[in-house]
Coordinates of C-alpha atoms and ligand atoms in Angstrom, one line a residue:
X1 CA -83.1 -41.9 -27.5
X2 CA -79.4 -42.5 -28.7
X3 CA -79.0 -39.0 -29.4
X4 CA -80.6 -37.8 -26.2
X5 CA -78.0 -39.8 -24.1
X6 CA -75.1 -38.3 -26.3
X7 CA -75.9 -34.9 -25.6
X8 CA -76.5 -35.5 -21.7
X9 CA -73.2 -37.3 -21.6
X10 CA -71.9 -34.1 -23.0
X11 CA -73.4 -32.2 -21.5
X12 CA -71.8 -33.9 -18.2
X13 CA -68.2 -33.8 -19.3
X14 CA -69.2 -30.0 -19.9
X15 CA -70.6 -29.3 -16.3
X16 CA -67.7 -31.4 -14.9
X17 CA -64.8 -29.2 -16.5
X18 CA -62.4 -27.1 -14.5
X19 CA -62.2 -24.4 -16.8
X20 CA -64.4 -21.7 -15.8
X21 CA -67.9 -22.7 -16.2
X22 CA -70.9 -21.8 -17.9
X23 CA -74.5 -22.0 -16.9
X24 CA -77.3 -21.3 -18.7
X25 CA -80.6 -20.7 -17.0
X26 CA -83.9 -20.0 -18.2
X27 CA -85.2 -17.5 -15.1
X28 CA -83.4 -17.4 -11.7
X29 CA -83.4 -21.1 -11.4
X30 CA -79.8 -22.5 -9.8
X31 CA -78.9 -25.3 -12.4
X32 CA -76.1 -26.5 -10.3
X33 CA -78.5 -28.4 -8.2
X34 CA -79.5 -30.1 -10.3
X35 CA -78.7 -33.7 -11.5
X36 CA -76.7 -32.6 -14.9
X37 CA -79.2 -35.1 -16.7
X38 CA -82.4 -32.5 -15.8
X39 CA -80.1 -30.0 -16.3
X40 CA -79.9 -31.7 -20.1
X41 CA -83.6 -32.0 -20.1
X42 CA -84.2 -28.3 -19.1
X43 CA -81.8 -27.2 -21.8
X44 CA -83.4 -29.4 -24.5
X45 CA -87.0 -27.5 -23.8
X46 CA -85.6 -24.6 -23.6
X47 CA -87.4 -22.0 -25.6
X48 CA -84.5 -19.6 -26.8
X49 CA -82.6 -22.9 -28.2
X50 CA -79.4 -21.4 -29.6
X51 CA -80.0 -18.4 -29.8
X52 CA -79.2 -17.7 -26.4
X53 CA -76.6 -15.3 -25.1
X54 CA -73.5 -17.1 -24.5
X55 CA -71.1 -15.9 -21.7
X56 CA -67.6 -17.1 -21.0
X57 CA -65.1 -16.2 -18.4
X58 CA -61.5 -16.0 -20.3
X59 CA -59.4 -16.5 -17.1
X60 CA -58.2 -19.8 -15.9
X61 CA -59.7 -21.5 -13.2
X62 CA -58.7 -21.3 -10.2
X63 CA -57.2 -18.0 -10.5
X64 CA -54.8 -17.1 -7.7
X65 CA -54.5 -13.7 -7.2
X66 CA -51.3 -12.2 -4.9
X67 CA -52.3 -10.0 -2.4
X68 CA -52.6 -6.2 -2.6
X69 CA -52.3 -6.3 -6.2
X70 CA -55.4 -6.4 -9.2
X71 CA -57.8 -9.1 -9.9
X72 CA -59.0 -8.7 -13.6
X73 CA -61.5 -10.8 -15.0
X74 CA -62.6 -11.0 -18.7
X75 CA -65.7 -12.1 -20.2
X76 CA -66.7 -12.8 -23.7
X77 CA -70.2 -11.8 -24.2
X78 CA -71.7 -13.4 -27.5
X79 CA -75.5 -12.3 -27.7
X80 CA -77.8 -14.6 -30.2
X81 CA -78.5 -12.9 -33.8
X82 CA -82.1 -11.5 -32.2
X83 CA -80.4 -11.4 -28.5
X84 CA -80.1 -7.5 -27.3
X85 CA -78.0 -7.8 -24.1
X86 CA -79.9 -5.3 -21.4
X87 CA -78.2 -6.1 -18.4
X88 CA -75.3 -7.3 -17.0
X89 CA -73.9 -7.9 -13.4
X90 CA -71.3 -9.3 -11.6
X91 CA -71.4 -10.9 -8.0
X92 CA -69.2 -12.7 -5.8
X93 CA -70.3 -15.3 -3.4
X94 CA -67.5 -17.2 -0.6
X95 CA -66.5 -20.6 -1.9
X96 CA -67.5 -22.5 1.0
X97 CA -70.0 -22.3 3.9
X98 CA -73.3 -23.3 4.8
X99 CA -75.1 -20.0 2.9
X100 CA -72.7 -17.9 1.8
X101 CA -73.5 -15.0 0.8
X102 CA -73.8 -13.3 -2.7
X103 CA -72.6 -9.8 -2.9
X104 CA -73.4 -7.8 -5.5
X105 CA -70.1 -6.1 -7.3
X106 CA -71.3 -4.1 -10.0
X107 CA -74.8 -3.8 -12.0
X108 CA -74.4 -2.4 -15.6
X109 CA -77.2 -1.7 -18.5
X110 CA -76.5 -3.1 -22.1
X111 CA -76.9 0.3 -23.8
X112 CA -74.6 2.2 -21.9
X113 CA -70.8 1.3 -20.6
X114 CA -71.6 3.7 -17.2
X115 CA -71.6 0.5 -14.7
X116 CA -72.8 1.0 -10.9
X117 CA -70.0 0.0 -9.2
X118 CA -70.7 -1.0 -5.2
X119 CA -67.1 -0.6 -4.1
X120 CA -64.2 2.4 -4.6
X121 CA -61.7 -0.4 -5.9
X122 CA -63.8 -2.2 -8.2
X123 CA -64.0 -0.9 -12.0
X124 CA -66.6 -3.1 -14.5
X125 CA -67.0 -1.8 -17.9
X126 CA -68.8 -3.5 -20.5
X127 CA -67.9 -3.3 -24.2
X128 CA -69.4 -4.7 -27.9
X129 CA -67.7 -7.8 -27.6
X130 CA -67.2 -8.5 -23.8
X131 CA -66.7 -7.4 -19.9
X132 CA -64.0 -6.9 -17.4
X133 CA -63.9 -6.9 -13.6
X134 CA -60.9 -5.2 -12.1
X135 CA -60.4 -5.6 -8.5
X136 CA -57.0 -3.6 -6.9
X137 CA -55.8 -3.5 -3.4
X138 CA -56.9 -7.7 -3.4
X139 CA -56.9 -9.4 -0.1
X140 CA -57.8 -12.7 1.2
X141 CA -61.7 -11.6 1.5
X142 CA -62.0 -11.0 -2.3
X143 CA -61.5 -15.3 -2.7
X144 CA -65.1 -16.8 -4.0
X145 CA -66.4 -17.7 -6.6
X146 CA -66.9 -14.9 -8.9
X147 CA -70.2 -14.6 -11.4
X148 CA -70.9 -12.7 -14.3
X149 CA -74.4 -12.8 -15.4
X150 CA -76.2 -11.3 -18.6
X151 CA -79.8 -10.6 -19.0
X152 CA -81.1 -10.3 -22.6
X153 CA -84.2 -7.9 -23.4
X154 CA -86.5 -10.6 -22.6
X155 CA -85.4 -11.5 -19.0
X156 CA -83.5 -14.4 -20.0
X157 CA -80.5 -15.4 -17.8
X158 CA -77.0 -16.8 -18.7
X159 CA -74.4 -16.9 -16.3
X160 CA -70.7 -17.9 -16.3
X161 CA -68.3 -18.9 -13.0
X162 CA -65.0 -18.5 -12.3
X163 CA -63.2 -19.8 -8.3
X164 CA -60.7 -16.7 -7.3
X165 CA -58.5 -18.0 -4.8
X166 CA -55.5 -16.0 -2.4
X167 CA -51.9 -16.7 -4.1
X168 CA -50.6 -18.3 -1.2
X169 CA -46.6 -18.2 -0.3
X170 CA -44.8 -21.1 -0.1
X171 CA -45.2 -23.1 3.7
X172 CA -43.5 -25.5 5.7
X173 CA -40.9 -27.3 3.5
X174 CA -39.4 -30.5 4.7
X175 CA -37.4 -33.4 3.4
X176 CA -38.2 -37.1 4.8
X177 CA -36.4 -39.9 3.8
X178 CA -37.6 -43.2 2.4
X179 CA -34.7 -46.0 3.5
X180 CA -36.5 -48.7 1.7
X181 CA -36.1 -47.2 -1.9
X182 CA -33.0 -44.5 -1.5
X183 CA -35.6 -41.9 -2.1
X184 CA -35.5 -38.4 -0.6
X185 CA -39.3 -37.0 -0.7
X186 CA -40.2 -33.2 -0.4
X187 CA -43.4 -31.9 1.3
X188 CA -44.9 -28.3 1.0
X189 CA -47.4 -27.2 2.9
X190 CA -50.0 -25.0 0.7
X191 CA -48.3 -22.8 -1.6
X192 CA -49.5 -21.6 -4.5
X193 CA -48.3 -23.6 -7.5
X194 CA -44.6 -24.7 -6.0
X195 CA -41.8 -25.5 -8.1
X196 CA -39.1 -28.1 -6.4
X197 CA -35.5 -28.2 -7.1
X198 CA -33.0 -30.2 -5.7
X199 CA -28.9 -29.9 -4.0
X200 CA -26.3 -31.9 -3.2
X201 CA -23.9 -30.2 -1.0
X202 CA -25.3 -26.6 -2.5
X203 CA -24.4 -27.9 -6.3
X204 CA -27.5 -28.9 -8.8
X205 CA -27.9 -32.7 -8.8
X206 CA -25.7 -34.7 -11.3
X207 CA -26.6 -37.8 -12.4
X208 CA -23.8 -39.8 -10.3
X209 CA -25.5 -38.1 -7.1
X210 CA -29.4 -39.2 -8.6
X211 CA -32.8 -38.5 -10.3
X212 CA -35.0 -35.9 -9.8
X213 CA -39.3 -37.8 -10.6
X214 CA -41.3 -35.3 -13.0
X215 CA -42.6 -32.9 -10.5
X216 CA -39.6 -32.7 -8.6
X217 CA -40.8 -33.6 -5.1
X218 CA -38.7 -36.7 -4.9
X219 CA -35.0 -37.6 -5.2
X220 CA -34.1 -41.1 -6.2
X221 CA -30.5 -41.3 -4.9
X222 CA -28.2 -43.3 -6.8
X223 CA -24.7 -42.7 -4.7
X224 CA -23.7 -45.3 -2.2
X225 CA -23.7 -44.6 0.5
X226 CA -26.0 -41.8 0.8
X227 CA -23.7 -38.8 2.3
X228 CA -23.8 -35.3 2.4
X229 CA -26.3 -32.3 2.4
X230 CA -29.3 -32.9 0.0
X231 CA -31.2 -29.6 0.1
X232 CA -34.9 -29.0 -1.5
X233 CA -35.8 -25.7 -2.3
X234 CA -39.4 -24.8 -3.3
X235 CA -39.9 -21.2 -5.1
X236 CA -43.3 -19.5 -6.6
X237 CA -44.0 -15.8 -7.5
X238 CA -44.2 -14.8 -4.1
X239 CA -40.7 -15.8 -2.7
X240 CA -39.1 -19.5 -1.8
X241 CA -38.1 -21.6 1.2
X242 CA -35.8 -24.6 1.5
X243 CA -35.3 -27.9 4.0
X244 CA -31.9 -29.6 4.1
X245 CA -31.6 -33.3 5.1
X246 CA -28.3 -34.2 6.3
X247 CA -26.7 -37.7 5.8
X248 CA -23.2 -39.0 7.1
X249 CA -20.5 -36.7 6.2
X250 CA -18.8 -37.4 2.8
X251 CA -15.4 -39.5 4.0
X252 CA -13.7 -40.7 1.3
X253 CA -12.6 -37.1 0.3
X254 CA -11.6 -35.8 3.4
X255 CA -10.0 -38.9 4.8
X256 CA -8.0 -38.5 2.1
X257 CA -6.8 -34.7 2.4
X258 CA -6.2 -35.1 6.7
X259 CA -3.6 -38.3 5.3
X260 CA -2.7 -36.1 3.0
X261 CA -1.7 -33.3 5.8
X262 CA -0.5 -35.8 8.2
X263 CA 2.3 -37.1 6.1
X264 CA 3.7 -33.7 5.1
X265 CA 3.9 -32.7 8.4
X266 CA 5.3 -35.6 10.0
X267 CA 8.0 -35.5 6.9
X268 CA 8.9 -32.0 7.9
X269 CA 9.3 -33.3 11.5
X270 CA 11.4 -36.0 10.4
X271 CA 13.5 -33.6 7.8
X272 CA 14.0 -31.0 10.4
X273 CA 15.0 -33.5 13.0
X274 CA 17.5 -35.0 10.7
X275 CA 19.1 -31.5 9.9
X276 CA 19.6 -30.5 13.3
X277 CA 20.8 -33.5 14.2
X278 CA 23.7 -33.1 11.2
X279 CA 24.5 -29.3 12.2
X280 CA 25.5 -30.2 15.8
X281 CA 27.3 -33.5 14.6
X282 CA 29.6 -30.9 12.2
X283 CA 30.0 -28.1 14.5
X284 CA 31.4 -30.8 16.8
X285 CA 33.7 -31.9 14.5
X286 CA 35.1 -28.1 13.6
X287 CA 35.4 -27.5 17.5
X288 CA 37.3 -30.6 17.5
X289 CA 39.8 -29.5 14.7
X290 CA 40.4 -26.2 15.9
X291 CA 41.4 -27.9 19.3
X292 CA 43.9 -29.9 17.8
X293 CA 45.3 -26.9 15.3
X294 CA 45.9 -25.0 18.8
X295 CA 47.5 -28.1 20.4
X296 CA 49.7 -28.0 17.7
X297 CA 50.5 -24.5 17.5
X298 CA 51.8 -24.8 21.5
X299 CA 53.9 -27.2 20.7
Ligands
NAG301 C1 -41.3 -45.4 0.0 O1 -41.6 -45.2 -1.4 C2 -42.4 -46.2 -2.0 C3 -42.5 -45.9 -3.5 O2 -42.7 -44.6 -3.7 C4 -43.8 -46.2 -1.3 O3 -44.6 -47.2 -1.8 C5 -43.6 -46.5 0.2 O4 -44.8 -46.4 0.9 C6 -42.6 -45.4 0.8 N1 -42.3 -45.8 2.2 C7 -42.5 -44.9 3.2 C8 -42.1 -45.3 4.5 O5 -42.9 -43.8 3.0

């Protein structure tokens, strides 16, 4: 019994992963129906054991694929020592939905690499060791969850899943403001993997301005008072987008420079004033000698 309930409790954490998956089934049957415990039970009766062909999808899961350009997935194919692999096939079916629908992509026969492919831009070619799926031109419709199924010389089933999701462009950026804890917070919509950095009146936050929390989506402000432009601006492979939240002006630095200005000019008034006043004081004076030089003279 003890080691039964080790390998079911493996088996869960092993049904439960979000890597891409694998299934094995004995026949057609749909093992994710199932309670993972059966699922245990069915795989402990099963005749082949270990030697069944073992199928993994190589790409991480999700995979997000940018539109218009390739989706390539990659399959390890390890066939048992008595395992002859005599068919393989890859299918698509939408990740949500009441019954989606499976479409078939490609059918190919152990023995040979010539696949049947169902679609001009899709390419499957199966080698000793594995298979590929390419996909080019891929748009939103491609997204599902893709399957790759291999069927050994005696009908036997194994199947491995990957999700294939739209890489999505970055969406609605905005920056809110949390008064209680001096924290600046930055929301994205539903962009594909989004990476967040932070400004301060267009220049990388400096520790005197505050701290950017592991993610980046949230500015703990250490300046008092909070002033300025903070700007968050959110980037991924397909382009970025930014929101700016605005606080009081700076003051300090620019009351400064207008006291600055002020004074100078009002000096310049004063010094100009004062010079005038001391060129119309001495040309008075010489107009007054020269009178009295003429006065002379006459006399
Ligand atoms: C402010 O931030 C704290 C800590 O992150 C959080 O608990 C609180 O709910 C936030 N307040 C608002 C109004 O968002």
């Amino acid at each position: 019994m003890r080691t039964k309930g080790s390998v079911v409790l493996l088996l869960r954490s092993w049904t439960n992963s979000t890597l891409c998956s694998v299934s094995t089934s004995a026949g057609v049957m749909d093992l994710r129906r199932f309670p993972s415990w059966r699922v245990a039970l069915l795989l402990l009766l099963m005749p082949c054991g270990h030697q069944c062909v073992s199928v993994h999808i190589l790409n991480e899961e999700p995979l997000h694929v940018i539109p218009s350009s390739s989706l390539v997935l990659k399959a390890s194919i390890q066939p048992g020592p008595l395992e002859k692999v005599s068919l393989v096939t890859w299918e698509r079916q939408a990740e949500t939905g009441i019954a989606p629908t499976t479409e078939t992509l490609a059918t190919c026969p152990g023995d040979s690499s010539k696949c049947s492919d169902m679609r001009p831009n899709v390419r499957v070619n199966v080698e000793q060791q594995g298979t590929t799926l390419q996909i080019n031109g891929y748009s939103k419709e491609d997204s599902g969850v893709y399957a790759v199924t291999v069927t050994d010389h005696r009908g036997a089933k194994t199947t491995a899943h990957c999700i294939v999701r739209e890489y999505e462009p970055v969406h609605h950026v905005s920056v809110s403001i949390n008064v209680t804890h001096s924290s600046l917070v930055c929301g994205e919509a539903w962009g594909t993997d989004p990476h967040f950095s932070w400004l301060h009146e267009r220049v990388a936050i400096s520790t005197t301005v505050g701290k950017v929390s592991g993610d980046g989506s949230m500015l703990s402000v250490t300046m008092t008072p909070i002033c300025g432009h903070f700007t968050c601006l959110v980037s991924n492979k397909m382009g970025y987008s930014s929101a700016t939240y605005t606080a009081a002006p700076c003051e300090t630095e620019g009351r400064g420079m207008t006291a600055v200005v002020v004074c100078l000019v009002l000096l310049l008034l004063f010094g100009g004033a004062l010079a005038l006043l001391l060129w119309r004081r001495r040309r008075h004076n010489n107009r007054g000698d020269s009178l009295h030089e003429r006065l002379e003279e006459t006399i």
